[in-house]
Short mmCIF file of N, CA and C in Angstrom, two decimals:
data_model
loop_
_atom_site.label_atom_id
_atom_site.label_comp_id
_atom_site.label_asym_id
_atom_site.label_seq_id
_atom_site.Cartn_x
_atom_site.Cartn_y
_atom_site.Cartn_z
N UNK A 233 -45.02 28.78 5.10
CA UNK A 233 -45.25 27.76 5.67
C UNK A 233 -44.01 26.60 5.29
N UNK A 234 -43.25 26.43 6.30
CA UNK A 234 -42.21 25.35 6.04
C UNK A 234 -42.49 24.23 5.43
N UNK A 235 -41.94 23.60 4.32
CA UNK A 235 -42.36 22.28 4.12
C UNK A 235 -41.37 21.14 4.77
N UNK A 236 -42.35 20.17 5.24
CA UNK A 236 -41.64 19.31 6.15
C UNK A 236 -41.59 17.79 5.56
N UNK A 237 -40.21 17.40 5.34
CA UNK A 237 -40.10 16.11 5.34
C UNK A 237 -39.24 15.13 5.84
N UNK A 238 -39.81 14.12 5.89
CA UNK A 238 -39.23 13.01 6.84
C UNK A 238 -38.64 11.89 6.16
N UNK A 239 -37.53 11.41 6.37
CA UNK A 239 -36.78 10.24 5.72
C UNK A 239 -36.27 9.00 6.53
N UNK A 240 -36.50 7.97 5.54
CA UNK A 240 -35.38 6.65 5.91
C UNK A 240 -34.67 6.36 4.86
N UNK A 241 -33.57 6.72 5.53
CA UNK A 241 -32.20 7.20 4.50
C UNK A 241 -31.00 6.68 5.34
N UNK A 242 -30.37 5.54 5.27
CA UNK A 242 -29.15 5.20 5.72
C UNK A 242 -27.77 5.39 5.57
N UNK A 243 -28.08 5.33 4.10
CA UNK A 243 -27.10 5.59 3.13
C UNK A 243 -26.23 6.89 3.45
N UNK A 244 -24.96 7.27 4.10
CA UNK A 244 -24.71 8.81 4.46
C UNK A 244 -24.46 9.53 3.18
N UNK A 245 -23.87 9.03 2.18
CA UNK A 245 -23.90 10.12 0.74
C UNK A 245 -25.51 10.60 0.46
N UNK A 246 -26.28 9.82 0.31
CA UNK A 246 -27.64 10.52 -0.20
C UNK A 246 -28.00 11.04 1.62
N UNK A 247 -27.65 10.96 2.62
CA UNK A 247 -28.46 11.63 3.50
C UNK A 247 -27.97 12.90 3.45
N UNK A 248 -26.80 12.85 3.61
CA UNK A 248 -25.85 14.20 3.11
C UNK A 248 -26.99 15.24 1.79
N UNK A 249 -26.90 14.48 0.93
CA UNK A 249 -26.89 15.21 -0.42
C UNK A 249 -28.44 16.05 -0.37
N UNK A 250 -29.13 15.04 0.28
CA UNK A 250 -30.84 15.45 0.99
C UNK A 250 -30.66 16.49 1.89
N UNK A 251 -29.69 16.24 3.00
CA UNK A 251 -29.99 17.48 4.08
C UNK A 251 -29.39 18.64 3.32
N UNK A 252 -28.99 18.26 2.88
CA UNK A 252 -27.67 19.89 2.27
C UNK A 252 -29.00 20.47 1.22
N UNK A 253 -29.42 19.36 0.70
CA UNK A 253 -30.37 20.50 -0.66
C UNK A 253 -31.65 20.92 0.07
N UNK A 254 -32.46 20.16 1.17
CA UNK A 254 -33.28 20.44 1.99
C UNK A 254 -33.26 22.18 2.97
N UNK A 255 -31.44 21.71 3.43
CA UNK A 255 -31.20 23.36 3.74
C UNK A 255 -31.36 24.35 2.98
N UNK A 256 -30.85 24.45 1.75
CA UNK A 256 -30.50 25.05 0.80
C UNK A 256 -31.92 25.70 0.24
N UNK A 257 -33.25 25.25 0.48
CA UNK A 257 -33.93 25.17 0.10
C UNK A 257 -35.22 25.94 1.54
N UNK A 258 -34.65 25.51 2.50
CA UNK A 258 -35.70 26.01 3.59
C UNK A 258 -36.66 25.15 3.68
N UNK A 259 -36.11 23.88 3.29
CA UNK A 259 -37.06 22.33 3.73
C UNK A 259 -36.82 21.99 4.80
N UNK A 260 -37.57 21.44 5.92
CA UNK A 260 -37.22 20.85 6.93
C UNK A 260 -37.29 19.68 6.88
N UNK A 261 -36.18 18.95 6.72
CA UNK A 261 -36.16 17.30 7.27
C UNK A 261 -35.53 16.67 8.24
N UNK A 262 -36.23 15.67 8.60
CA UNK A 262 -35.71 14.81 9.88
C UNK A 262 -35.46 13.39 9.43
N UNK A 263 -34.12 13.13 9.56
CA UNK A 263 -34.13 11.10 9.40
C UNK A 263 -34.54 10.71 10.50
N UNK A 264 -35.08 9.36 10.15
CA UNK A 264 -35.24 8.03 11.07
C UNK A 264 -34.50 6.73 10.60
N UNK A 265 -33.97 6.23 11.54
CA UNK A 265 -33.28 4.74 11.77
C UNK A 265 -34.33 3.83 11.94
N UNK A 266 -35.33 3.41 12.63
CA UNK A 266 -36.07 2.69 12.82
C UNK A 266 -37.89 3.14 12.35
N UNK A 267 -38.26 1.98 11.96
CA UNK A 267 -39.90 1.62 11.42
C UNK A 267 -40.66 2.56 12.70
N UNK A 268 -40.58 2.39 13.95
CA UNK A 268 -41.46 2.35 14.81
C UNK A 268 -41.25 3.99 14.88
N UNK A 269 -39.98 4.59 14.64
CA UNK A 269 -39.85 5.92 15.08
C UNK A 269 -40.51 7.01 13.73
N UNK A 270 -40.15 5.98 12.51
CA UNK A 270 -40.81 6.76 11.45
C UNK A 270 -42.28 6.78 11.20
N UNK A 271 -43.15 5.81 11.62
CA UNK A 271 -44.35 5.58 11.89
C UNK A 271 -45.02 6.46 13.22
N UNK A 272 -44.71 6.95 14.01
CA UNK A 272 -44.67 7.75 14.93
C UNK A 272 -44.59 9.10 14.39
N UNK A 273 -43.34 8.96 13.73
CA UNK A 273 -43.47 10.79 13.54
C UNK A 273 -44.38 11.04 11.85
N UNK A 274 -44.42 10.46 11.20
CA UNK A 274 -45.97 10.69 10.56
C UNK A 274 -46.98 10.25 10.89
N UNK A 275 -47.56 9.45 11.77
CA UNK A 275 -48.82 9.93 12.52
C UNK A 275 -48.83 11.24 13.01
N UNK A 276 -47.79 11.97 13.74
CA UNK A 276 -47.66 13.06 14.99
C UNK A 276 -47.31 14.58 13.98
N UNK A 277 -46.69 14.26 12.82
CA UNK A 277 -46.01 15.27 12.71
C UNK A 277 -46.28 15.42 11.09
N UNK A 278 -47.40 14.75 10.74
CA UNK A 278 -48.22 14.87 9.43
C UNK A 278 -47.41 15.64 8.40
N UNK A 279 -45.85 15.14 7.74
CA UNK A 279 -44.98 15.86 6.72
C UNK A 279 -45.60 15.56 5.33
N UNK A 280 -45.26 16.38 4.83
CA UNK A 280 -45.35 16.73 3.42
C UNK A 280 -45.07 15.60 2.45
N UNK A 281 -43.93 14.91 2.67
CA UNK A 281 -43.54 13.52 1.95
C UNK A 281 -42.92 13.18 2.85
N UNK A 282 -42.73 11.63 2.39
CA UNK A 282 -41.64 10.60 3.46
C UNK A 282 -40.89 9.73 2.45
N UNK A 283 -39.21 10.28 2.02
CA UNK A 283 -38.63 9.61 1.35
C UNK A 283 -38.16 8.54 2.16
N UNK A 284 -37.30 7.18 1.16
CA UNK A 284 -37.39 6.40 1.60
C UNK A 284 -36.21 5.68 0.65
N UNK A 285 -35.14 4.89 1.17
CA UNK A 285 -34.45 4.46 0.22
C UNK A 285 -34.49 2.91 0.51
N UNK A 286 -35.29 2.58 -0.80
CA UNK A 286 -35.21 1.37 -0.92
C UNK A 286 -34.48 -0.15 -0.47
N UNK A 287 -33.28 0.51 -0.19
CA UNK A 287 -32.12 -0.38 -0.16
C UNK A 287 -31.79 -0.43 1.49
N UNK A 288 -32.43 0.23 2.20
CA UNK A 288 -32.13 0.57 3.49
C UNK A 288 -31.74 -0.30 4.44
N UNK A 289 -30.82 -0.76 5.05
CA UNK A 289 -30.94 -2.33 5.61
C UNK A 289 -31.47 -2.32 7.39
N UNK A 290 -31.60 -1.20 7.51
CA UNK A 290 -32.31 -1.34 8.62
C UNK A 290 -33.40 -1.02 9.27
N UNK A 291 -34.64 -0.97 7.84
CA UNK A 291 -35.61 -0.82 7.76
C UNK A 291 -36.55 -1.78 7.06
N UNK A 292 -37.78 -2.59 7.42
CA UNK A 292 -37.87 -3.17 6.30
C UNK A 292 -39.57 -2.33 5.70
N UNK A 293 -38.84 -1.71 4.49
CA UNK A 293 -38.97 -0.79 3.67
C UNK A 293 -40.66 -1.32 3.07
N UNK A 294 -40.44 -2.38 3.07
CA UNK A 294 -42.16 -2.84 2.35
C UNK A 294 -43.08 -2.45 3.73
N UNK A 295 -42.36 -3.57 5.09
CA UNK A 295 -44.05 -3.19 6.06
C UNK A 295 -43.54 -2.15 6.51
N UNK A 296 -42.77 -1.09 6.50
CA UNK A 296 -43.08 0.53 6.39
C UNK A 296 -44.38 0.96 5.77
N UNK A 297 -44.19 0.87 4.35
CA UNK A 297 -44.94 1.33 3.11
C UNK A 297 -46.57 0.40 3.80
N UNK A 298 -46.60 -0.61 3.79
CA UNK A 298 -48.05 -0.89 4.75
C UNK A 298 -48.44 -0.51 6.03
N UNK A 299 -47.18 -0.48 6.86
CA UNK A 299 -48.07 0.32 7.97
C UNK A 299 -48.20 1.49 7.98
N UNK A 300 -47.48 2.65 7.05
CA UNK A 300 -48.09 3.54 6.95
C UNK A 300 -49.49 4.13 6.02
N UNK A 301 -49.45 2.96 5.38
CA UNK A 301 -50.58 3.18 4.24
C UNK A 301 -51.79 2.19 5.47
N UNK A 302 -51.94 1.89 5.94
CA UNK A 302 -53.34 1.37 6.83
C UNK A 302 -53.27 2.02 7.78
N UNK A 303 -52.78 3.42 8.20
CA UNK A 303 -52.84 3.86 9.25
C UNK A 303 -53.49 5.59 9.06
N UNK A 304 -54.16 5.72 9.72
CA UNK A 304 -55.86 7.01 9.07
C UNK A 304 -54.71 8.20 8.88
N UNK A 305 -53.82 8.74 10.15
CA UNK A 305 -53.32 9.42 10.40
C UNK A 305 -51.98 9.93 9.26
N UNK A 306 -51.70 8.88 8.56
CA UNK A 306 -50.28 8.47 7.31
C UNK A 306 -50.42 8.03 6.05
N UNK A 307 -51.72 7.63 5.85
CA UNK A 307 -52.12 6.86 4.89
C UNK A 307 -52.37 8.01 3.41
N UNK A 308 -52.40 9.08 3.73
CA UNK A 308 -52.49 10.25 2.32
C UNK A 308 -51.18 11.09 2.06
N UNK A 309 -50.22 10.63 3.52
CA UNK A 309 -48.79 11.17 3.19
C UNK A 309 -48.09 10.99 1.97
N UNK A 310 -47.63 11.48 0.81
CA UNK A 310 -47.31 11.07 -0.06
C UNK A 310 -45.99 10.06 0.10
N UNK A 311 -45.81 8.90 -0.13
CA UNK A 311 -44.51 8.03 0.16
C UNK A 311 -43.93 7.60 -1.10
N UNK A 312 -42.25 8.19 -1.53
CA UNK A 312 -41.71 7.53 -2.55
C UNK A 312 -40.15 7.39 -2.48
N UNK A 313 -40.31 5.85 -2.77
CA UNK A 313 -39.05 5.28 -2.65
C UNK A 313 -37.74 5.69 -3.57
N UNK A 314 -36.72 5.07 -3.43
CA UNK A 314 -36.06 5.37 -4.73
C UNK A 314 -34.39 4.14 -4.60
N UNK A 315 -34.07 3.55 -5.92
CA UNK A 315 -33.67 2.26 -5.58
C UNK A 315 -33.03 2.37 -6.78
N UNK A 316 -31.73 1.52 -6.95
CA UNK A 316 -31.21 0.93 -8.22
C UNK A 316 -31.95 0.39 -9.17
N UNK A 317 -31.42 0.88 -10.27
CA UNK A 317 -32.35 1.05 -11.27
C UNK A 317 -32.18 -0.67 -11.68
N UNK A 318 -31.32 -1.19 -11.41
CA UNK A 318 -30.90 -2.65 -11.70
C UNK A 318 -31.65 -3.86 -11.36
N UNK A 319 -32.45 -3.45 -9.88
CA UNK A 319 -33.61 -3.82 -8.87
C UNK A 319 -34.87 -3.89 -9.27
N UNK A 320 -35.23 -4.08 -10.26
CA UNK A 320 -36.49 -3.65 -10.89
C UNK A 320 -37.21 -5.18 -10.36
N UNK A 321 -37.29 -5.91 -9.42
CA UNK A 321 -38.02 -6.68 -8.44
C UNK A 321 -38.13 -5.77 -7.11
N UNK A 322 -37.17 -5.06 -6.50
CA UNK A 322 -37.35 -4.15 -5.51
C UNK A 322 -38.70 -3.24 -5.69
N UNK A 323 -37.95 -2.92 -7.13
CA UNK A 323 -38.92 -1.77 -7.69
C UNK A 323 -40.73 -2.18 -7.68
N UNK A 324 -40.53 -3.11 -8.05
CA UNK A 324 -42.18 -3.89 -8.50
C UNK A 324 -42.75 -4.03 -6.76
N UNK A 325 -41.98 -4.47 -6.09
CA UNK A 325 -42.62 -4.91 -4.61
C UNK A 325 -43.15 -3.65 -3.88
N UNK A 326 -42.00 -2.50 -4.32
CA UNK A 326 -42.31 -0.87 -3.49
C UNK A 326 -43.80 -1.11 -4.15
N UNK A 327 -44.12 -0.85 -5.10
CA UNK A 327 -45.02 -0.59 -5.84
C UNK A 327 -46.50 -1.08 -5.33
N UNK A 328 -45.89 -2.53 -5.00
CA UNK A 328 -47.26 -3.03 -4.96
C UNK A 328 -47.57 -3.00 -3.27
N UNK A 329 -46.50 -2.64 -2.49
CA UNK A 329 -46.63 -2.51 -1.00
C UNK A 329 -47.29 -0.85 -0.71
N UNK A 330 -47.22 -0.54 -1.64
CA UNK A 330 -47.79 1.05 -1.23
C UNK A 330 -47.27 1.73 -1.20
N UNK A 331 -45.87 2.15 -1.99
CA UNK A 331 -45.51 3.44 -2.14
C UNK A 331 -46.21 4.13 -3.54
N UNK A 332 -46.26 5.47 -3.21
CA UNK A 332 -47.12 6.48 -4.37
C UNK A 332 -46.07 6.41 -5.47
N UNK A 333 -44.44 6.48 -5.27
CA UNK A 333 -43.67 6.57 -6.39
C UNK A 333 -42.52 6.13 -5.91
N UNK A 334 -41.93 5.42 -7.34
CA UNK A 334 -40.94 4.68 -7.05
C UNK A 334 -40.06 4.96 -8.28
N UNK A 335 -38.77 5.80 -8.15
CA UNK A 335 -37.66 6.31 -8.78
C UNK A 335 -36.57 5.89 -8.82
N UNK A 336 -35.74 5.56 -9.83
CA UNK A 336 -34.51 5.19 -9.90
C UNK A 336 -33.22 6.41 -8.99
N UNK A 337 -32.74 5.77 -8.61
CA UNK A 337 -31.50 6.70 -7.58
C UNK A 337 -30.74 7.87 -8.64
N UNK A 338 -30.51 7.72 -10.08
CA UNK A 338 -30.13 9.46 -10.73
C UNK A 338 -30.92 9.51 -10.78
N UNK A 339 -32.57 9.49 -11.04
CA UNK A 339 -33.43 10.42 -11.36
C UNK A 339 -33.97 11.00 -9.70
N UNK A 340 -34.05 10.48 -8.91
CA UNK A 340 -33.91 10.66 -7.54
C UNK A 340 -32.83 11.84 -7.21
N UNK A 341 -31.44 11.93 -7.29
CA UNK A 341 -30.39 12.51 -7.54
C UNK A 341 -30.63 13.76 -8.59
N UNK A 342 -30.57 13.44 -9.53
CA UNK A 342 -31.28 14.53 -10.51
C UNK A 342 -32.50 15.57 -9.91
N UNK A 343 -33.36 15.00 -9.23
CA UNK A 343 -34.61 15.63 -9.58
C UNK A 343 -35.12 16.33 -8.23
N UNK A 344 -34.00 15.80 -7.04
CA UNK A 344 -34.01 16.13 -5.41
C UNK A 344 -35.03 17.42 -5.55
N UNK A 345 -34.04 18.97 -5.47
CA UNK A 345 -34.56 19.62 -5.42
C UNK A 345 -36.16 20.12 -5.36
N UNK A 346 -36.33 19.49 -6.91
CA UNK A 346 -37.77 19.46 -7.40
C UNK A 346 -38.39 18.52 -6.54
N UNK A 347 -37.81 17.68 -6.47
CA UNK A 347 -38.82 16.98 -4.99
C UNK A 347 -39.18 17.41 -3.68
N UNK A 348 -38.09 17.72 -3.36
CA UNK A 348 -38.15 18.41 -1.64
C UNK A 348 -39.13 19.66 -1.90
N UNK A 349 -38.88 20.49 -2.79
CA UNK A 349 -40.05 21.74 -3.13
C UNK A 349 -41.34 21.56 -3.07
N UNK A 350 -41.89 19.92 -3.95
CA UNK A 350 -43.07 20.06 -3.71
C UNK A 350 -43.54 20.41 -5.06
#
């Protein structure tokens, strides 16, 4: 069975890297640019993982986590956020907001294949 991942990533460099790695691994990846679309997709598609760039300016990433974790259909889906290592306040807010894992961008980039494979 193909692993299914959805993402809220608006940085083209990261999106391109995620897409290329997912394709190489045979992982299905779908990107969403709006909070409503991502929340609906999480409830309908039941992905194995949700990836969020915590610097995404098009989505309120903390509100996203809260919505996902309050929804019966999506609360058990692992939610991984990645951030610039100098933004420790953002990391703390994300963890308090409901992210299951929050890692620096450098770790995310280094471990992307492992993250996508599960």
